[in-house]
Coordinates of C-alpha atoms in Angstrom, one line a residue:
X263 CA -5.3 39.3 -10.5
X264 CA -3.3 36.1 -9.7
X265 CA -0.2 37.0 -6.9
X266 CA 3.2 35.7 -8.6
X267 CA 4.7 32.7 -6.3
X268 CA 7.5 34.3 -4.4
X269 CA 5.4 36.7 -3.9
X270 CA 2.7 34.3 -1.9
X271 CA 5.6 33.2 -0.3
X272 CA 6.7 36.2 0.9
X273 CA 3.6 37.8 2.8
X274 CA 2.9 34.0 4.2
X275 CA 6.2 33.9 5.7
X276 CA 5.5 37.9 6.8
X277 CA 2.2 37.0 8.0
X278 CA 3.4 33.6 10.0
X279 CA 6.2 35.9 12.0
X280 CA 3.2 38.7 12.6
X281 CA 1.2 36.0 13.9
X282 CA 3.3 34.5 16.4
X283 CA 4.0 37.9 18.0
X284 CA 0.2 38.8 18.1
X285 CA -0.8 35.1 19.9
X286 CA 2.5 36.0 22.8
X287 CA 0.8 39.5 23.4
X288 CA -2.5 38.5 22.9
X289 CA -3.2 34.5 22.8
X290 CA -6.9 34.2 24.0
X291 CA -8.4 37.0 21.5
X292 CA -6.1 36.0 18.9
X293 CA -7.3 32.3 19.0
X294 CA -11.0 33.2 18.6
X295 CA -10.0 35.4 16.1
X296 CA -8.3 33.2 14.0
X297 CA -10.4 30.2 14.3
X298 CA -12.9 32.5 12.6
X299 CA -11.0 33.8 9.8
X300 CA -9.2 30.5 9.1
X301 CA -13.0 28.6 8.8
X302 CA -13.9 31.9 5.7
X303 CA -10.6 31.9 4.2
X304 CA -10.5 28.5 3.7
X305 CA -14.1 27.6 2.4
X306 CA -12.9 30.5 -1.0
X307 CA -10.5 29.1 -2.4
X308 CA -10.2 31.6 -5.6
X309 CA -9.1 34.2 -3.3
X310 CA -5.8 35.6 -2.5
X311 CA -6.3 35.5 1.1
X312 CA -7.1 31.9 0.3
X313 CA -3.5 30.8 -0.9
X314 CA -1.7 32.9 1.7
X315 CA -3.7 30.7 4.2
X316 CA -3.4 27.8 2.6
X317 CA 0.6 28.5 2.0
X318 CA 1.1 28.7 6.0
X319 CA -0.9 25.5 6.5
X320 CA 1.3 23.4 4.2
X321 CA 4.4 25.2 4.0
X322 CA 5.3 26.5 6.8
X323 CA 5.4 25.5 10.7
X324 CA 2.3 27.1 11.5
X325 CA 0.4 24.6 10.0
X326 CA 1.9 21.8 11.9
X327 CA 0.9 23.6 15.5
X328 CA -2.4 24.1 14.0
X329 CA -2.7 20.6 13.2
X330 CA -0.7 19.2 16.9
X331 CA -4.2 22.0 18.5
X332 CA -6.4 20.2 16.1
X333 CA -5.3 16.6 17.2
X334 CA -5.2 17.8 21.5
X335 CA -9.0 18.7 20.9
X336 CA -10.1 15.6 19.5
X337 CA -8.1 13.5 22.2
X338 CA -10.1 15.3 24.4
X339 CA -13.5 15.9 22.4
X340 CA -13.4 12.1 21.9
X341 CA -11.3 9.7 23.7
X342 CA -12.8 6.7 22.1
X343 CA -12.8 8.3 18.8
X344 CA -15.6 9.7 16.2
X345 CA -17.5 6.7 15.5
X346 CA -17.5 3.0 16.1
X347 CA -15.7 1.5 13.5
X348 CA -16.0 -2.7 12.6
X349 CA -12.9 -4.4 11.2
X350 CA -13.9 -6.3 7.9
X351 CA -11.8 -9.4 7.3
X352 CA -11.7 -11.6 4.3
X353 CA -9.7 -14.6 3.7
X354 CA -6.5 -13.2 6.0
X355 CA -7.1 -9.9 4.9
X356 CA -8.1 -7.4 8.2
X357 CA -9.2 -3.4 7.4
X358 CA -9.5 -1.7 10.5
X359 CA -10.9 1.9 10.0
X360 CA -9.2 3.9 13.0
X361 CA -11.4 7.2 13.4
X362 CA -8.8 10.0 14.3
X363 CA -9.3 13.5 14.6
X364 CA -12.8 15.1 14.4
X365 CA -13.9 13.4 11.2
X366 CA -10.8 11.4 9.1
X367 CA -9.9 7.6 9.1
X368 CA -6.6 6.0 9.1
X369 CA -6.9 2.8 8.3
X370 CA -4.4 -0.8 9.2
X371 CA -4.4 -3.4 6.6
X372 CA -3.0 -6.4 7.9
X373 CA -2.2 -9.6 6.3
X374 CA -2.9 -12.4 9.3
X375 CA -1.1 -15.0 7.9
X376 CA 2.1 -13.6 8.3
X377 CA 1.9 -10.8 10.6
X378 CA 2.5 -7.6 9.3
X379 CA 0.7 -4.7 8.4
X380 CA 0.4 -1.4 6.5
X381 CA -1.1 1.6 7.5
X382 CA -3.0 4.3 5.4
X383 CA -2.7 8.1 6.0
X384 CA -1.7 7.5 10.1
X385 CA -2.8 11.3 11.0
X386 CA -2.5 10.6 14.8
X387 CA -0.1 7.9 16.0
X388 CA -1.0 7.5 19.6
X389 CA -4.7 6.2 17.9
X390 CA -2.7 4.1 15.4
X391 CA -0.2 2.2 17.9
X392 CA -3.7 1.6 20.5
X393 CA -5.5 -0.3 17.5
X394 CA -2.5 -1.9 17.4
X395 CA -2.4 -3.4 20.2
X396 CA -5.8 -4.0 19.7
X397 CA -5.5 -6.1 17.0
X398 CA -2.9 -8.3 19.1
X399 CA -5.3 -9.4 21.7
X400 CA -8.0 -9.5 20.2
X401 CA -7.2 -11.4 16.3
X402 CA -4.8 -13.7 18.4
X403 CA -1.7 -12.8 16.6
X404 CA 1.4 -13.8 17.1
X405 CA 2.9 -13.4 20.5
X406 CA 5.2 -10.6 19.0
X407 CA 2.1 -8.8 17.3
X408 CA 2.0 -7.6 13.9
X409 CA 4.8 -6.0 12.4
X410 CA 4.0 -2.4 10.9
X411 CA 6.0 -2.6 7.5
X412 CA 4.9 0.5 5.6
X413 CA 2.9 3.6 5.5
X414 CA 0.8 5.2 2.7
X415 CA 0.5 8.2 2.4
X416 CA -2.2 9.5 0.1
X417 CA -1.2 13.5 0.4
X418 CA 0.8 16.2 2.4
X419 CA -2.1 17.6 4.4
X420 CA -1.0 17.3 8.3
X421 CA -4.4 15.6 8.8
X422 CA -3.2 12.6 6.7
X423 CA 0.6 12.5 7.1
X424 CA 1.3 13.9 10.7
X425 CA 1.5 11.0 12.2
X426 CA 4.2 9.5 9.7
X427 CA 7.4 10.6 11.4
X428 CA 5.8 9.3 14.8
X429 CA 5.9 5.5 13.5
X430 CA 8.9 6.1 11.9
X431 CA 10.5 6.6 15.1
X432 CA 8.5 3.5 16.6
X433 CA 8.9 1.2 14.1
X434 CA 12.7 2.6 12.4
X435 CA 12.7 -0.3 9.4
X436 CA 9.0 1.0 8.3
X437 CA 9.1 2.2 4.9
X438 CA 6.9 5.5 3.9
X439 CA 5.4 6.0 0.5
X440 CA 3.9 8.4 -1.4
X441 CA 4.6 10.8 -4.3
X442 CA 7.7 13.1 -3.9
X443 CA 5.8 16.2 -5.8
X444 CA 3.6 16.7 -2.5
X445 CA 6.7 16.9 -0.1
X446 CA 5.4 14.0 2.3
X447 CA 6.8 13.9 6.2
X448 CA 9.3 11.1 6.3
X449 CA 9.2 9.8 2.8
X450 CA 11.4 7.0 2.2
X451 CA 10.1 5.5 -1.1
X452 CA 8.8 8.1 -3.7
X453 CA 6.1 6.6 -6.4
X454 CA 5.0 7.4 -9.4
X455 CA 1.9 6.3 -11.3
X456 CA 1.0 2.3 -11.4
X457 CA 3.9 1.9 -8.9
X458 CA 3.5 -1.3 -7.0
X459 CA 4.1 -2.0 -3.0
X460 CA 3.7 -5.6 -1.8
X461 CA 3.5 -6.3 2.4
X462 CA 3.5 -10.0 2.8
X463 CA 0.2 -10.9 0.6
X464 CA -1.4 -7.5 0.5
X465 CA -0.6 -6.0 -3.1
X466 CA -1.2 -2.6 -3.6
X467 CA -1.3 -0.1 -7.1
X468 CA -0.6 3.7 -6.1
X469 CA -2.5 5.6 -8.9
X470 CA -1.6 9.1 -9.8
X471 CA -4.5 11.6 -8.7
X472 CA -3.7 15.4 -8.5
X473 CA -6.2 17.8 -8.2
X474 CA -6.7 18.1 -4.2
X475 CA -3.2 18.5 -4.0
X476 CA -0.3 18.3 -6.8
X477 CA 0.8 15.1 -6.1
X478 CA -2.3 13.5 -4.1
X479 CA -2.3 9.5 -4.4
X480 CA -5.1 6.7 -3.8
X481 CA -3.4 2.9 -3.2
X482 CA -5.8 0.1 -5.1
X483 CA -5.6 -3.2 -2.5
X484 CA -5.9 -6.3 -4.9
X485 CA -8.0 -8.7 -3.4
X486 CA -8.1 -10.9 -6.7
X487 CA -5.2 -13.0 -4.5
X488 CA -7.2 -14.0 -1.8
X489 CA -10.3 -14.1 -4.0
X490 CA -12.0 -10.8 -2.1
X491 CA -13.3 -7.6 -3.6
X492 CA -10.3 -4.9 -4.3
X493 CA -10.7 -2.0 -1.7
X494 CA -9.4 1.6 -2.6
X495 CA -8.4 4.1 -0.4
X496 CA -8.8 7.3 -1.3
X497 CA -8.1 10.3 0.9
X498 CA -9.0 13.2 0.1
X499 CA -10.2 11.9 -3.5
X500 CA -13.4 10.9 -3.4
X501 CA -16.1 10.7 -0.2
X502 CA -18.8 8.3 -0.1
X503 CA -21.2 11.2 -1.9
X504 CA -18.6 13.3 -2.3
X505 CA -15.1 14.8 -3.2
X506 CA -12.1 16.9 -2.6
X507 CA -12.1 20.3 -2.7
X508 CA -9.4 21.1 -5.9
X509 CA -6.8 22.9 -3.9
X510 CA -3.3 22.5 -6.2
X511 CA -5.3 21.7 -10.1
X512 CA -8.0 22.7 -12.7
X513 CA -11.4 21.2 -12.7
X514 CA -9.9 19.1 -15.7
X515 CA -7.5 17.8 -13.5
X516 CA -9.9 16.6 -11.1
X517 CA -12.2 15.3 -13.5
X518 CA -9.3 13.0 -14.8
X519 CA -8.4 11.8 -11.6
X520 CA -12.3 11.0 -10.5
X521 CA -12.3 9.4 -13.7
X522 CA -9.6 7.1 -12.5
X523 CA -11.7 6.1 -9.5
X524 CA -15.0 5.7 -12.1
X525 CA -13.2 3.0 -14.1
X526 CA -12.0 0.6 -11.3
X527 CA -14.5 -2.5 -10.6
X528 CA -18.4 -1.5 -9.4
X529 CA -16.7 -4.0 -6.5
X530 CA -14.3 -2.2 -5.5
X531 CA -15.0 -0.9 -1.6
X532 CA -14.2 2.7 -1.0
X533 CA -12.1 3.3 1.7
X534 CA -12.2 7.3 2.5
X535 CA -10.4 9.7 4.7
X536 CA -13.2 11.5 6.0
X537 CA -16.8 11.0 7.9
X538 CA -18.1 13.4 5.8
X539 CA -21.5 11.2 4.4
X540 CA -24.3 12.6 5.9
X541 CA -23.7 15.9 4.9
X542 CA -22.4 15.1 1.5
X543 CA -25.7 13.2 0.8
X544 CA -27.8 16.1 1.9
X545 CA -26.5 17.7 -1.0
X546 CA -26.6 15.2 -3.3
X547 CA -30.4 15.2 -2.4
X548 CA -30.4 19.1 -3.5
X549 CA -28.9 18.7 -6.6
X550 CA -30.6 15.5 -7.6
X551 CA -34.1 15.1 -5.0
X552 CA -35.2 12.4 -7.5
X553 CA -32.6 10.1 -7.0
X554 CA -33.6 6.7 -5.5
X555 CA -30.2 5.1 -5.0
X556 CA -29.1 8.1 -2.8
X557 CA -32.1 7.6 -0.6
X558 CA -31.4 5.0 0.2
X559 CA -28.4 5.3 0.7
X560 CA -29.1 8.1 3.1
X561 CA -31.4 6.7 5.1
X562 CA -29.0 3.7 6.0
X563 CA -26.3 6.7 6.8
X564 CA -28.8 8.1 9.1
X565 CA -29.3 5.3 11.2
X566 CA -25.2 5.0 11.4
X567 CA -24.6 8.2 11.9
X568 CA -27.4 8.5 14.3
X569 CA -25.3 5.4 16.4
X570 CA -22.4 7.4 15.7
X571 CA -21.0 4.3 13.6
X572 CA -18.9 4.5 10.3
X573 CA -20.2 4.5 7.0
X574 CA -17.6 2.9 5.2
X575 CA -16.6 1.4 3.0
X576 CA -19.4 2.0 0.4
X577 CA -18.7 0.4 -3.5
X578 CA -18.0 2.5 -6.3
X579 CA -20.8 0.7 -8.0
X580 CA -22.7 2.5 -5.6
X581 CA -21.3 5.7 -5.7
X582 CA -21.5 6.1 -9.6
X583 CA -25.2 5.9 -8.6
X584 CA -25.4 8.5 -6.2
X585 CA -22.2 10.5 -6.0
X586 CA -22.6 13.8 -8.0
X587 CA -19.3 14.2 -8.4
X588 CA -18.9 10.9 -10.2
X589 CA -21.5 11.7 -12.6
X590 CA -20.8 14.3 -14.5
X591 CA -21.5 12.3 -17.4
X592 CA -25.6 12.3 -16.6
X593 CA -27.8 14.2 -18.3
X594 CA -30.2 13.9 -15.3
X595 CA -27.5 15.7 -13.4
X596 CA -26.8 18.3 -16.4
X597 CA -30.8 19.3 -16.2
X598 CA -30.8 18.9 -12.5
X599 CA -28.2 21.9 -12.7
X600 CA -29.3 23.3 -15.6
X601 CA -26.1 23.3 -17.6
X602 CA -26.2 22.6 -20.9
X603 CA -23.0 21.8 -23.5
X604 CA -21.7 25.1 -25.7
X605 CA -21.5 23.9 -29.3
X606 CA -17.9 24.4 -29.4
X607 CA -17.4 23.1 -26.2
X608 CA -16.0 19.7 -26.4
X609 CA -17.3 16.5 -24.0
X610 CA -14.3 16.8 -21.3
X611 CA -14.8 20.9 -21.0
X612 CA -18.1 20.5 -20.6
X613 CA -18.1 18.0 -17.8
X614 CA -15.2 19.9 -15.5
X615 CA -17.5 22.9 -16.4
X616 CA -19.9 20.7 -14.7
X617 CA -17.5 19.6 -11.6
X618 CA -17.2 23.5 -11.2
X619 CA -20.7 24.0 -11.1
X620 CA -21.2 21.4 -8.2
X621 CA -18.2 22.4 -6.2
X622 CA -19.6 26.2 -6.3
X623 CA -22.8 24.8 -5.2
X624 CA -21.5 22.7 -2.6
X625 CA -19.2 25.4 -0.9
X626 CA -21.9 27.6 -0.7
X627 CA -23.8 25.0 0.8
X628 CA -21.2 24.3 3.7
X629 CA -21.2 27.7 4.0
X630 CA -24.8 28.2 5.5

C-alpha cells in the first residue's frame, strides 16, 4: 500500500520532533541506534519506512545536522581528503577534482586565461575555498586569484549542495544554478533542459536528468572551443561502473536519463560525484565475469585505489563497455541475467525491466 503525501509528511515531521527529544535524553544510545537504522532504511527504498527517512533527510532540518555530523567526521577521518586527486588541464581549461566528504568530488573548472572559475556540487566549502587558494599559488594566477563566478548544482542532496550558501556568502555576486523542481540551497538562476551557462570561455549545457531525484541535472563542458574533449559531470547520474539509486522516478525515467549520458561523444570524460569504482566494478564482474573491458578496467582501479588516488575521469566510450547500467541494450547482459523480452513487452519496457533487475541485484549486493 503506497502512504498518500501529506500523510508522509505528517509522521516525518512527527518523527523529526520525537527524535530530537529522544537524542536530549538519550544522545549516545540514540546515535548508535540511528546510524544503524538509517544505513537499513535507506538501502530499501520500496518501503514506507524508506520515504519517511528519506522525507527527513531532504525536507526537513534533520537532514542538514545529519549532513553538518557527516562533514565533522570526514574533516577529522581525513584531513587531506579521500584520495589524491591530479588537476587535468587542457589548452586554459583546469578540472580540479576536490575529494570532500567520505567518498564525493566537487570539482573547480577554471578558465586560466581570464581568471575565473566555476564550481560543481561544492558539498563542503572550507575544502572548496583551500583548493582555492591552491590553485593561486601554485597555476600562477593572477595576483587577485581566480574569481568564483558560479556554482552547479547537479541535485538537492546536502552532500552536493551544502556547501552552496557557504560561497554565496564568500563570494555575494556568485550566481547558483540548478533546476527549481529539486528545491536547491541558494538558487539564484533556475534551468531547464538545454539551458546554457557561459564563465569566461568555459561553455556549459545543463541537461535534464530525473530519476535520482525529480529534478536532478548533469552540466556538459564543451571543449570543442579550446579544441579538448567535452567533460560531463554527472552527480549522482552515472558512476564510473555505475549509477544512482532512483530515489524520486520510474526505472523508465532513469533509463531515459542514462540514455542521455549513452548518446554524448565516446570522448566525452566522465566527471562523477562519488569514489564509488572499485566496488561498482566488483559487481559489474558478478553480473558479467566475461567481460574483458571491465578487467581491465578494474585492475587499473586497483592500483589507484590501492594509492588511495582518484579514478576519474573515465570516458563514456569506456563505460558503454563496462558499465551495466549503460548497457541495458546487450544481449550478453540480458543472458548474463537471464531476462528475457515478454512478447508484448515493447523494447523500452523491457530494458527499465532490465535496469530494475540490476539495481535489485546491486542493493543486495551492498547489502552483504
Amino acid at each position: 500500500m503506497t502512504l498518500p503525501d501529506w500523510m508522509v509528511t505528517l509522521v516525518a515531521t512527527a518523527s523529526f520532533f520525537c527524535f530530537l527529544f529522544l537524542c536530549v535524553r538519550h544522545r549516545r544510545k540514540v546515535q548508535v541506534l540511528c546510524r544503524k537504522v538509517f544505513s537499513n532504511i535507506m538501502a530499501r527504498t520500496e518501503k514506507p519506512l524508506f520515504r519517511i527517512a528519506y522525507t527527513l533527510y531532504t525536507k526537513t532540518r534533520l537532514g542538514y545536522l545529519y549532513y553538518k555530523r557527516q562533514m565533522r567526521k570526514a574533516r577529522e577521518q581525513y584531513p587531506a581528503g579521500h584520495s589524491t586527486s591530479q588537476p587535468m588541464e587542457f589548452n586554459g581549461i583546469k578540472i580540479i577534482p576536490i575529494p570532500v566528504l567520505s567518498d564525493n568530488y566537487s570539482y573547480l573548472v577554471i578558465d586560466t586565461a581570464s581568471s575565473v572559475a566555476v564550481v560543481v556540487d561544492p558539498a563542503d566549502p572550507q575544502k572548496v575555498q583551500v583548493v582555492k587558494a591552491f590553485v593561486i599559488f601554485q597555476a600562477v594566477l593572477e595576483e587577485e586569484g581566480v574569481t568564483l563566478e558560479a556554482i552547479l548544482c547537479t541535485h538537492k542532496h546536502w552532500d552536493h549542495s551544502g556547501g552552496n550558501k557557504g560561497l554565496k556568502r564568500i563570494h555575494s555576486s556568485c550566481r547558483v544554478y540548478g533546476n527549481a523542481a529539486d528545491s536547491i540551497p541558494g538558487l539564484t538562476h533556475p534551468l531547464s533542459h538545454k539551458d546554457s551557462v557561459t564563465v569566461g570561455r568555459l561553455h556549459f549545457k545543463a541537461l535534464f536528468t530525473p530519476g535520482h531525484t525529480v529534478g536532478h541535472m548533469i552540466y556538459l563542458l564543451d571543449g570543442r572551443t579550446v579544441d579538448a574533449p567535452s567533460s560531463l559531470f554527472s552527480g549522482d547520474l552515472v558512476f564510473l561502473s555505475g549509477c544512482g539509486r532512483t530515489f524520486e522516478g520510474s526505472s523508465t525515467t532513469m533509463l531515459s536519463s542514462l540514455d542521455t549520458v549513452a548518446s554524448l561523444s565516446d570522448e566525452t570524460l566522465l566527471w562523477p560525484g562519488h569514489e564509488y569504482a572499485e566496488d561498482n566494478l566488483l559487481f559489474a564482474a558478478e553480473v558479467e565475469p566475461r567481460n574483458a573491458a571491465r578487467e581491465n578496467k578494474s585492475q587499473w582501479v586497483l592500483l589507484q585505489r590501492a594509492e588511495k588516488l582518484c579514478t576519474c575521469p573515465s570516458t563514456i566510450g569506456e563505460e558503454k563497455q563496462y558499465n551495466p547500467f549503460l548497457r541495458s541494450q546487450s544481449e550478453e547482459l540480458h543472458v548474463a541475467l537471464g531476462v528475457q523480452q515478454l512478447q508484448d513487452e515493447d523494447w523500452t519496457q523491457f530494458r527499465a525491466r532490465v535496469l530494475e533487475e540490476l539495481r535489485k541485484r546491486k542493493d543486495l549486493f551492498n547489502r552483504r
